[in-house]
Amino acid sequence: MARYAIGDIQGCFDSLQALLAKLGFDPREDVLWSVGDLVNRGPKSLQVLRFFRELGDGARVVLGNHDLYLLMVAAGWRKRGKDDTLQPVLDAPDADALLEWLAHQSLMHVDDGFAMVHAGLLPQWEIGEARALAAEVESMLGSDRRDAFLADLAGNTPASWSAALEGQDRLRCIVNAMTRMRFCTPDGTMEFKHKGPPSNAPAGAMPWFEVPGRRHRTHTVITGHWSALGLYRGEAVVSLDTGCLWGGRLTAYRLEDARIFQVDSVEKAA
Protein backbone atom coordinates (compact mmCIF):
# COMPACT_ATOMS: atom_id res chain seq x y z
CA MET A 1 0.00 0.00 0.00
CA ALA A 2 1.13 3.53 -0.78
CA ARG A 3 -0.26 6.94 0.08
CA TYR A 4 0.00 9.69 -2.52
CA ALA A 5 -0.69 13.35 -1.74
CA ILE A 6 -1.75 15.20 -4.89
CA GLY A 7 -1.66 18.92 -5.55
CA ASP A 8 -4.53 21.16 -6.68
CA ILE A 9 -6.54 19.44 -9.43
CA GLN A 10 -9.18 22.12 -10.07
CA GLY A 11 -11.20 20.11 -12.54
CA CYS A 12 -8.18 18.82 -14.51
CA PHE A 13 -9.51 15.26 -14.59
CA ASP A 14 -7.48 14.11 -17.61
CA SER A 15 -4.22 15.20 -15.97
CA LEU A 16 -5.28 13.38 -12.81
CA GLN A 17 -5.82 10.18 -14.76
CA ALA A 18 -2.45 10.56 -16.48
CA LEU A 19 -0.74 11.00 -13.11
CA LEU A 20 -2.51 7.99 -11.60
CA ALA A 21 -1.42 5.88 -14.56
CA LYS A 22 2.17 6.99 -13.99
CA LEU A 23 1.88 6.07 -10.32
CA GLY A 24 0.36 2.67 -11.09
CA PHE A 25 -2.30 3.67 -8.58
CA ASP A 26 -4.35 0.70 -7.34
CA PRO A 27 -7.59 1.82 -5.65
CA ARG A 28 -7.84 -1.54 -3.89
CA GLU A 29 -4.61 -0.92 -1.99
CA ASP A 30 -3.39 2.67 -2.36
CA VAL A 31 -4.81 5.86 -0.87
CA LEU A 32 -5.04 9.31 -2.48
CA TRP A 33 -4.63 12.39 -0.33
CA SER A 34 -5.97 15.55 -1.95
CA VAL A 35 -4.75 18.94 -0.72
CA GLY A 36 -8.06 20.46 -1.82
CA ASP A 37 -9.34 22.54 -4.70
CA LEU A 38 -10.75 19.52 -6.47
CA VAL A 39 -12.94 21.83 -8.55
CA ASN A 40 -13.28 25.00 -10.59
CA ARG A 41 -11.67 26.72 -13.55
CA GLY A 42 -10.65 23.42 -15.13
CA PRO A 43 -13.00 21.64 -17.56
CA LYS A 44 -14.04 18.51 -15.65
CA SER A 45 -14.87 19.34 -12.04
CA LEU A 46 -17.87 17.00 -12.16
CA GLN A 47 -15.72 14.01 -13.13
CA VAL A 48 -13.16 14.82 -10.43
CA LEU A 49 -15.84 14.96 -7.73
CA ARG A 50 -17.40 11.70 -8.86
CA PHE A 51 -14.02 9.99 -8.96
CA PHE A 52 -13.03 10.96 -5.42
CA ARG A 53 -16.46 10.21 -4.02
CA GLU A 54 -16.36 6.73 -5.56
CA LEU A 55 -12.96 6.08 -3.99
CA GLY A 56 -14.61 6.04 -0.57
CA ASP A 57 -12.06 5.07 2.07
CA GLY A 58 -9.38 5.15 -0.62
CA ALA A 59 -9.34 8.96 -0.47
CA ARG A 60 -8.50 11.60 2.11
CA VAL A 61 -9.70 15.03 0.99
CA VAL A 62 -9.33 18.40 2.66
CA LEU A 63 -11.38 21.36 1.54
CA GLY A 64 -9.81 24.17 -0.46
CA ASN A 65 -11.10 27.67 -1.11
CA HIS A 66 -12.56 26.64 -4.48
CA ASP A 67 -14.39 23.70 -2.91
CA LEU A 68 -15.96 26.04 -0.36
CA TYR A 69 -16.75 28.47 -3.18
CA LEU A 70 -18.73 25.72 -4.91
CA LEU A 71 -20.72 25.09 -1.73
CA MET A 72 -21.42 28.82 -1.38
CA VAL A 73 -22.48 29.15 -5.03
CA ALA A 74 -24.75 26.13 -4.77
CA ALA A 75 -26.38 27.62 -1.67
CA GLY A 76 -26.89 30.96 -3.41
CA TRP A 77 -24.49 32.89 -1.21
CA ARG A 78 -21.71 33.68 -3.65
CA LYS A 79 -21.82 35.59 -6.92
CA ARG A 80 -20.50 33.59 -9.85
CA GLY A 81 -17.05 34.47 -11.14
CA LYS A 82 -16.58 34.94 -14.88
CA ASP A 83 -13.97 32.18 -15.02
CA ASP A 84 -15.71 29.57 -12.89
CA THR A 85 -16.60 26.27 -14.55
CA LEU A 86 -19.04 24.84 -12.05
CA GLN A 87 -22.27 24.71 -14.06
CA PRO A 88 -21.88 21.03 -15.02
CA VAL A 89 -21.67 20.16 -11.32
CA LEU A 90 -24.74 22.23 -10.48
CA ASP A 91 -26.71 20.72 -13.38
CA ALA A 92 -25.72 17.10 -12.73
CA PRO A 93 -28.42 14.62 -11.68
CA ASP A 94 -26.25 13.64 -8.72
CA ALA A 95 -25.43 17.24 -7.75
CA ASP A 96 -27.09 17.01 -4.33
CA ALA A 97 -25.20 13.85 -3.43
CA LEU A 98 -21.88 15.29 -4.61
CA LEU A 99 -22.36 18.55 -2.72
CA GLU A 100 -23.36 16.69 0.43
CA TRP A 101 -20.26 14.50 0.13
CA LEU A 102 -18.07 17.57 -0.38
CA ALA A 103 -19.54 19.34 2.64
CA HIS A 104 -18.56 16.37 4.81
CA GLN A 105 -14.87 16.38 3.87
CA SER A 106 -12.24 17.49 6.35
CA LEU A 107 -10.64 20.89 6.68
CA MET A 108 -7.46 19.26 7.99
CA HIS A 109 -6.26 15.66 8.00
CA VAL A 110 -3.64 14.36 10.45
CA ASP A 111 -2.06 10.92 10.30
CA ASP A 112 1.29 9.27 10.98
CA GLY A 113 3.36 12.44 11.39
CA PHE A 114 1.71 14.27 8.49
CA ALA A 115 -0.83 17.09 8.59
CA MET A 116 -2.61 18.00 5.35
CA VAL A 117 -4.36 21.33 4.91
CA HIS A 118 -5.07 23.33 1.77
CA ALA A 119 -3.23 26.61 2.42
CA GLY A 120 -1.38 26.67 5.73
CA LEU A 121 -1.41 26.89 9.52
CA LEU A 122 -0.92 29.93 11.72
CA PRO A 123 2.42 29.87 13.54
CA GLN A 124 0.92 29.79 17.03
CA TRP A 125 -1.12 26.65 16.36
CA GLU A 126 0.14 23.29 17.50
CA ILE A 127 -1.10 20.37 15.41
CA GLY A 128 -3.57 19.11 18.00
CA GLU A 129 -5.02 22.59 18.48
CA ALA A 130 -5.31 23.15 14.73
CA ARG A 131 -7.06 19.82 14.27
CA ALA A 132 -9.56 20.73 17.00
CA LEU A 133 -10.21 24.09 15.33
CA ALA A 134 -10.75 22.39 11.97
CA ALA A 135 -13.29 20.12 13.67
CA GLU A 136 -15.32 23.17 14.70
CA VAL A 137 -15.71 24.14 11.05
CA GLU A 138 -16.41 20.56 9.98
CA SER A 139 -19.12 20.29 12.59
CA MET A 140 -20.82 23.39 11.21
CA LEU A 141 -20.61 22.16 7.61
CA GLY A 142 -22.11 18.84 8.60
CA SER A 143 -25.03 20.34 10.49
CA ASP A 144 -28.33 22.04 9.72
CA ARG A 145 -26.52 25.35 10.35
CA ARG A 146 -24.47 24.96 7.18
CA ASP A 147 -26.48 27.45 5.15
CA ALA A 148 -26.11 30.25 7.70
CA PHE A 149 -22.40 29.49 8.01
CA LEU A 150 -21.84 29.68 4.24
CA ALA A 151 -23.90 32.86 3.95
CA ASP A 152 -21.40 34.80 6.06
CA LEU A 153 -18.16 32.99 5.28
CA ALA A 154 -16.62 35.39 2.74
CA GLY A 155 -14.34 38.16 3.99
CA ASN A 156 -10.83 38.85 5.25
CA THR A 157 -11.55 39.62 8.88
CA PRO A 158 -10.52 38.96 11.52
CA ALA A 159 -6.99 38.71 10.14
CA SER A 160 -5.46 37.61 13.46
CA TRP A 161 -6.26 34.60 15.59
CA SER A 162 -7.34 34.81 19.21
CA ALA A 163 -8.69 31.98 21.30
CA ALA A 164 -11.27 34.48 22.52
CA LEU A 165 -12.86 34.77 19.06
CA GLU A 166 -16.42 33.52 18.93
CA GLY A 167 -19.13 32.69 16.43
CA GLN A 168 -18.71 33.37 12.75
CA ASP A 169 -15.58 35.50 13.25
CA ARG A 170 -13.85 32.55 14.87
CA LEU A 171 -14.88 30.13 12.12
CA ARG A 172 -14.00 32.55 9.31
CA CYS A 173 -10.52 33.09 10.75
CA ILE A 174 -9.92 29.33 10.91
CA VAL A 175 -11.15 28.84 7.34
CA ASN A 176 -9.10 31.73 5.96
CA ALA A 177 -5.91 30.43 7.54
CA MET A 178 -6.42 26.88 6.37
CA THR A 179 -7.73 27.58 2.86
CA ARG A 180 -6.53 31.05 1.78
CA MET A 181 -3.37 32.15 3.62
CA ARG A 182 -0.03 32.65 1.89
CA PHE A 183 1.63 35.44 3.85
CA CYS A 184 1.46 36.44 7.49
CA THR A 185 3.44 38.48 9.98
CA PRO A 186 5.57 36.85 12.69
CA ASP A 187 2.67 37.24 15.13
CA GLY A 188 0.31 35.46 12.72
CA THR A 189 -1.60 38.38 11.18
CA MET A 190 -2.73 37.20 7.75
CA GLU A 191 -2.32 39.26 4.57
CA PHE A 192 -4.55 38.48 1.59
CA LYS A 193 -3.84 41.20 -0.99
CA HIS A 194 -0.53 39.83 -2.22
CA LYS A 195 -0.25 36.61 -4.23
CA GLY A 196 2.61 35.81 -6.58
CA PRO A 197 5.88 34.21 -5.44
CA PRO A 198 7.36 34.51 -1.94
CA SER A 199 9.43 37.47 -3.15
CA ASN A 200 6.14 39.42 -3.34
CA ALA A 201 5.78 39.34 0.43
CA PRO A 202 4.52 42.71 1.71
CA ALA A 203 6.55 44.67 4.22
CA GLY A 204 6.53 43.00 7.62
CA ALA A 205 5.14 39.71 6.32
CA MET A 206 6.60 36.45 5.04
CA PRO A 207 5.40 33.08 3.77
CA TRP A 208 3.52 31.42 6.60
CA PHE A 209 6.00 28.51 6.68
CA GLU A 210 8.98 30.82 7.20
CA VAL A 211 7.77 32.30 10.49
CA PRO A 212 10.41 31.48 13.12
CA GLY A 213 9.35 29.11 15.86
CA ARG A 214 6.05 28.00 14.31
CA ARG A 215 4.58 25.49 16.71
CA HIS A 216 3.35 22.89 14.21
CA ARG A 217 6.79 21.70 13.10
CA THR A 218 6.17 18.43 14.94
CA HIS A 219 4.50 17.20 11.73
CA THR A 220 5.22 17.53 8.03
CA VAL A 221 2.52 19.90 6.79
CA ILE A 222 1.36 19.06 3.26
CA THR A 223 -0.34 21.88 1.37
CA GLY A 224 -1.29 23.21 -2.06
CA HIS A 225 -3.00 26.51 -2.93
CA TRP A 226 0.07 28.49 -3.97
CA SER A 227 0.82 27.85 -7.66
CA ALA A 228 3.34 30.72 -7.81
CA LEU A 229 5.32 28.95 -5.09
CA GLY A 230 5.29 25.71 -7.04
CA LEU A 231 6.77 22.51 -5.69
CA TYR A 232 8.37 23.39 -2.38
CA ARG A 233 10.00 21.23 0.26
CA GLY A 234 11.27 23.00 3.33
CA GLU A 235 11.46 22.50 7.07
CA ALA A 236 8.47 20.28 7.94
CA VAL A 237 6.47 21.51 4.94
CA VAL A 238 5.71 20.21 1.44
CA SER A 239 3.70 22.32 -1.02
CA LEU A 240 2.31 20.62 -4.13
CA ASP A 241 0.42 23.15 -6.25
CA THR A 242 2.44 23.18 -9.45
CA GLY A 243 -0.08 25.05 -11.59
CA CYS A 244 -1.61 22.21 -13.60
CA LEU A 245 -4.59 24.42 -14.38
CA TRP A 246 -2.30 27.10 -15.82
CA GLY A 247 -0.36 24.74 -18.04
CA GLY A 248 2.15 23.58 -15.45
CA ARG A 249 2.24 20.12 -13.92
CA LEU A 250 0.19 17.95 -11.61
CA THR A 251 2.30 16.66 -8.74
CA ALA A 252 2.09 13.72 -6.35
CA TYR A 253 4.17 13.11 -3.22
CA ARG A 254 4.49 9.56 -1.92
CA LEU A 255 4.39 9.72 1.84
CA GLU A 256 6.32 6.49 2.40
CA ASP A 257 9.56 7.67 0.78
CA ALA A 258 9.03 11.38 -0.09
CA ARG A 259 9.35 10.65 -3.80
CA ILE A 260 7.87 13.18 -6.23
CA PHE A 261 5.91 12.23 -9.36
CA GLN A 262 4.70 14.70 -12.00
CA VAL A 263 2.90 14.87 -15.34
CA ASP A 264 2.58 17.82 -17.67
CA SER A 265 -0.87 19.40 -17.90
CA VAL A 266 -2.98 17.41 -20.35
CA GLU A 267 -5.61 20.14 -20.47
CA LYS A 268 -3.13 22.77 -21.61
CA ALA A 269 -1.79 20.51 -24.34
CA ALA A 270 -5.35 19.95 -25.63
mmCIF file of N, CA and C in Angstrom, residues 161-222:
data_model
loop_
_atom_site.group_PDB
_atom_site.id
_atom_site.type_symbol
_atom_site.label_atom_id
_atom_site.label_comp_id
_atom_site.label_asym_id
_atom_site.label_seq_id
_atom_site.Cartn_x
_atom_site.Cartn_y
_atom_site.Cartn_z
ATOM 1 N N TRP A 161 -5.607 35.595 14.752
ATOM 2 C CA TRP A 161 -6.259 34.605 15.592
ATOM 3 C C TRP A 161 -6.191 34.983 17.060
ATOM 4 N N SER A 162 -7.287 34.738 17.753
ATOM 5 C CA SER A 162 -7.339 34.813 19.206
ATOM 6 C C SER A 162 -8.249 33.706 19.688
ATOM 7 N N ALA A 163 -7.841 33.031 20.739
ATOM 8 C CA ALA A 163 -8.688 31.978 21.297
ATOM 9 C C ALA A 163 -10.005 32.539 21.819
ATOM 10 N N ALA A 164 -10.050 33.853 22.018
ATOM 11 C CA ALA A 164 -11.270 34.479 22.515
ATOM 12 C C ALA A 164 -12.296 34.739 21.406
ATOM 13 N N LEU A 165 -11.902 34.567 20.153
ATOM 14 C CA LEU A 165 -12.856 34.767 19.059
ATOM 15 C C LEU A 165 -14.040 33.821 19.205
ATOM 16 N N GLU A 166 -15.204 34.315 18.814
ATOM 17 C CA GLU A 166 -16.419 33.516 18.933
ATOM 18 C C GLU A 166 -17.225 33.577 17.645
ATOM 19 N N GLY A 167 -18.144 32.647 17.510
ATOM 20 C CA GLY A 167 -19.130 32.689 16.435
ATOM 21 C C GLY A 167 -18.505 32.651 15.047
ATOM 22 N N GLN A 168 -19.139 33.396 14.139
ATOM 23 C CA GLN A 168 -18.710 33.366 12.749
ATOM 24 C C GLN A 168 -17.312 33.948 12.557
ATOM 25 N N ASP A 169 -16.935 34.948 13.349
ATOM 26 C CA ASP A 169 -15.585 35.503 13.246
ATOM 27 C C ASP A 169 -14.539 34.424 13.530
ATOM 28 N N ARG A 170 -14.786 33.630 14.515
ATOM 29 C CA ARG A 170 -13.853 32.548 14.870
ATOM 30 C C ARG A 170 -13.741 31.548 13.715
ATOM 31 N N LEU A 171 -14.876 31.123 13.188
ATOM 32 C CA LEU A 171 -14.879 30.133 12.121
ATOM 33 C C LEU A 171 -14.257 30.684 10.838
ATOM 34 N N ARG A 172 -14.559 31.945 10.521
ATOM 35 C CA ARG A 172 -14.002 32.553 9.307
ATOM 36 C C ARG A 172 -12.476 32.654 9.404
ATOM 37 N N CYS A 173 -11.962 32.992 10.561
ATOM 38 C CA CYS A 173 -10.515 33.088 10.755
ATOM 39 C C CYS A 173 -9.852 31.725 10.553
ATOM 40 N N ILE A 174 -10.452 30.684 11.084
ATOM 41 C CA ILE A 174 -9.920 29.335 10.907
ATOM 42 C C ILE A 174 -9.913 28.958 9.429
ATOM 43 N N VAL A 175 -11.036 29.189 8.758
ATOM 44 C CA VAL A 175 -11.154 28.839 7.343
ATOM 45 C C VAL A 175 -10.150 29.621 6.502
ATOM 46 N N ASN A 176 -10.017 30.911 6.753
ATOM 47 C CA ASN A 176 -9.099 31.726 5.964
ATOM 48 C C ASN A 176 -7.647 31.276 6.128
ATOM 49 N N ALA A 177 -7.271 30.911 7.335
ATOM 50 C CA ALA A 177 -5.907 30.428 7.544
ATOM 51 C C ALA A 177 -5.672 29.117 6.805
ATOM 52 N N MET A 178 -6.626 28.217 6.903
ATOM 53 C CA MET A 178 -6.417 26.878 6.369
ATOM 54 C C MET A 178 -6.687 26.759 4.875
ATOM 55 N N THR A 179 -7.405 27.716 4.289
ATOM 56 C CA THR A 179 -7.732 27.585 2.860
ATOM 57 C C THR A 179 -7.289 28.755 1.997
ATOM 58 N N ARG A 180 -6.832 29.875 2.587
ATOM 59 C CA ARG A 180 -6.531 31.052 1.780
ATOM 60 C C ARG A 180 -5.165 31.672 2.056
ATOM 61 N N MET A 181 -4.580 31.445 3.194
ATOM 62 C CA MET A 181 -3.375 32.152 3.615
ATOM 63 C C MET A 181 -2.164 31.797 2.756
ATOM 64 N N ARG A 182 -1.373 32.819 2.449
ATOM 65 C CA ARG A 182 -0.030 32.653 1.888
ATOM 66 C C ARG A 182 0.994 33.369 2.771
ATOM 67 N N PHE A 183 0.714 34.625 3.067
ATOM 68 C CA PHE A 183 1.635 35.445 3.851
ATOM 69 C C PHE A 183 1.026 35.796 5.199
ATOM 70 N N CYS A 184 1.895 35.921 6.197
ATOM 71 C CA CYS A 184 1.459 36.440 7.490
ATOM 72 C C CYS A 184 2.652 37.098 8.166
ATOM 73 N N THR A 185 2.383 37.853 9.194
ATOM 74 C CA THR A 185 3.439 38.483 9.983
ATOM 75 C C THR A 185 3.936 37.487 11.024
ATOM 76 N N PRO A 186 5.054 37.771 11.671
ATOM 77 C CA PRO A 186 5.565 36.846 12.689
ATOM 78 C C PRO A 186 4.574 36.563 13.817
ATOM 79 N N ASP A 187 3.656 37.499 14.075
ATOM 80 C CA ASP A 187 2.671 37.240 15.128
ATOM 81 C C ASP A 187 1.416 36.563 14.580
ATOM 82 N N GLY A 188 1.423 36.217 13.284
ATOM 83 C CA GLY A 188 0.312 35.465 12.717
ATOM 84 C C GLY A 188 -0.804 36.291 12.129
ATOM 85 N N THR A 189 -0.587 37.563 11.850
ATOM 86 C CA THR A 189 -1.599 38.381 11.178
ATOM 87 C C THR A 189 -1.556 38.081 9.683
ATOM 88 N N MET A 190 -2.676 37.625 9.143
ATOM 89 C CA MET A 190 -2.725 37.197 7.747
ATOM 90 C C MET A 190 -2.858 38.383 6.795
ATOM 91 N N GLU A 191 -2.287 38.233 5.605
ATOM 92 C CA GLU A 191 -2.317 39.264 4.570
ATOM 93 C C GLU A 191 -2.800 38.602 3.288
ATOM 94 N N PHE A 192 -3.896 39.136 2.709
ATOM 95 C CA PHE A 192 -4.550 38.475 1.586
ATOM 96 C C PHE A 192 -4.445 39.229 0.260
ATOM 97 N N LYS A 193 -3.886 40.419 0.245
ATOM 98 C CA LYS A 193 -3.840 41.196 -0.990
ATOM 99 C C LYS A 193 -2.758 40.703 -1.945
ATOM 100 N N HIS A 194 -1.668 40.224 -1.400
ATOM 101 C CA HIS A 194 -0.532 39.827 -2.224
ATOM 102 C C HIS A 194 -0.596 38.335 -2.548
ATOM 103 N N LYS A 195 -0.329 38.013 -3.803
ATOM 104 C CA LYS A 195 -0.246 36.613 -4.234
ATOM 105 C C LYS A 195 1.159 36.404 -4.774
ATOM 106 N N GLY A 196 1.299 35.920 -5.970
ATOM 107 C CA GLY A 196 2.605 35.814 -6.578
ATOM 108 C C GLY A 196 3.569 34.966 -5.776
ATOM 109 N N PRO A 197 4.858 35.014 -6.121
ATOM 110 C CA PRO A 197 5.877 34.210 -5.443
ATOM 111 C C PRO A 197 6.219 34.779 -4.069
ATOM 112 N N PRO A 198 6.967 34.027 -3.266
ATOM 113 C CA PRO A 198 7.359 34.511 -1.939
ATOM 114 C C PRO A 198 8.066 35.856 -1.963
ATOM 115 N N SER A 199 8.741 36.179 -3.055
ATOM 116 C CA SER A 199 9.428 37.467 -3.153
ATOM 117 C C SER A 199 8.458 38.641 -3.157
ATOM 118 N N ASN A 200 7.171 38.372 -3.365
ATOM 119 C CA ASN A 200 6.144 39.416 -3.337
ATOM 120 C C ASN A 200 5.634 39.708 -1.935
ATOM 121 N N ALA A 201 6.249 39.140 -0.947
ATOM 122 C CA ALA A 201 5.782 39.344 0.426
ATOM 123 C C ALA A 201 5.727 40.828 0.759
ATOM 124 N N PRO A 202 4.609 41.300 1.320
ATOM 125 C CA PRO A 202 4.520 42.708 1.709
ATOM 126 C C PRO A 202 5.419 42.999 2.906
ATOM 127 N N ALA A 203 5.691 44.266 3.120
ATOM 128 C CA ALA A 203 6.552 44.674 4.223
ATOM 129 C C ALA A 203 6.025 44.128 5.549
ATOM 130 N N GLY A 204 6.895 43.510 6.303
ATOM 131 C CA GLY A 204 6.535 43.001 7.618
ATOM 132 C C GLY A 204 5.952 41.610 7.613
ATOM 133 N N ALA A 205 5.724 41.040 6.425
ATOM 134 C CA ALA A 205 5.139 39.707 6.324
ATOM 135 C C ALA A 205 6.103 38.766 5.617
ATOM 136 N N MET A 206 5.777 37.480 5.651
ATOM 137 C CA MET A 206 6.599 36.450 5.038
ATOM 138 C C MET A 206 5.706 35.253 4.738
ATOM 139 N N PRO A 207 6.177 34.306 3.926
ATOM 140 C CA PRO A 207 5.404 33.080 3.766
ATOM 141 C C PRO A 207 5.126 32.451 5.123
ATOM 142 N N TRP A 208 3.934 31.918 5.288
ATOM 143 C CA TRP A 208 3.523 31.416 6.602
ATOM 144 C C TRP A 208 4.491 30.369 7.145
ATOM 145 N N PHE A 209 5.122 29.595 6.239
ATOM 146 C CA PHE A 209 5.995 28.509 6.677
ATOM 147 C C PHE A 209 7.398 28.990 7.021
ATOM 148 N N GLU A 210 7.673 30.281 6.837
ATOM 149 C CA GLU A 210 8.983 30.822 7.199
ATOM 150 C C GLU A 210 8.967 31.552 8.538
ATOM 151 N N VAL A 211 7.839 31.623 9.193
ATOM 152 C CA VAL A 211 7.772 32.297 10.490
ATOM 153 C C VAL A 211 8.621 31.522 11.504
ATOM 154 N N PRO A 212 9.550 32.183 12.154
ATOM 155 C CA PRO A 212 10.406 31.480 13.122
ATOM 156 C C PRO A 212 9.589 30.901 14.278
ATOM 157 N N GLY A 213 9.953 29.704 14.680
ATOM 158 C CA GLY A 213 9.348 29.113 15.862
ATOM 159 C C GLY A 213 7.918 28.645 15.697
ATOM 160 N N ARG A 214 7.442 28.446 14.466
ATOM 161 C CA ARG A 214 6.053 27.999 14.312
ATOM 162 C C ARG A 214 5.873 26.675 15.047
ATOM 163 N N ARG A 215 4.750 26.542 15.715
ATOM 164 C CA ARG A 215 4.582 25.491 16.710
ATOM 165 C C ARG A 215 4.121 24.152 16.121
ATOM 166 N N HIS A 216 3.853 24.129 14.823
ATOM 167 C CA HIS A 216 3.351 22.891 14.210
ATOM 168 C C HIS A 216 4.436 22.116 13.471
ATOM 169 N N ARG A 217 5.697 22.394 13.777
ATOM 170 C CA ARG A 217 6.793 21.704 13.100
ATOM 171 C C ARG A 217 6.970 20.271 13.579
ATOM 172 N N THR A 218 6.131 19.821 14.490
ATOM 173 C CA THR A 218 6.170 18.429 14.941
ATOM 174 C C THR A 218 5.717 17.473 13.848
ATOM 175 N N HIS A 219 4.995 17.996 12.834
ATOM 176 C CA HIS A 219 4.495 17.197 11.727
ATOM 177 C C HIS A 219 4.947 17.816 10.399
ATOM 178 N N THR A 220 5.019 17.003 9.375
ATOM 179 C CA THR A 220 5.215 17.528 8.032
ATOM 180 C C THR A 220 3.875 18.006 7.510
ATOM 181 N N VAL A 221 3.773 19.306 7.264
ATOM 182 C CA VAL A 221 2.525 19.899 6.794
ATOM 183 C C VAL A 221 2.509 19.854 5.267
ATOM 184 N N ILE A 222 1.503 19.200 4.706
ATOM 185 C CA ILE A 222 1.359 19.056 3.261
ATOM 186 C C ILE A 222 0.266 19.997 2.788
#
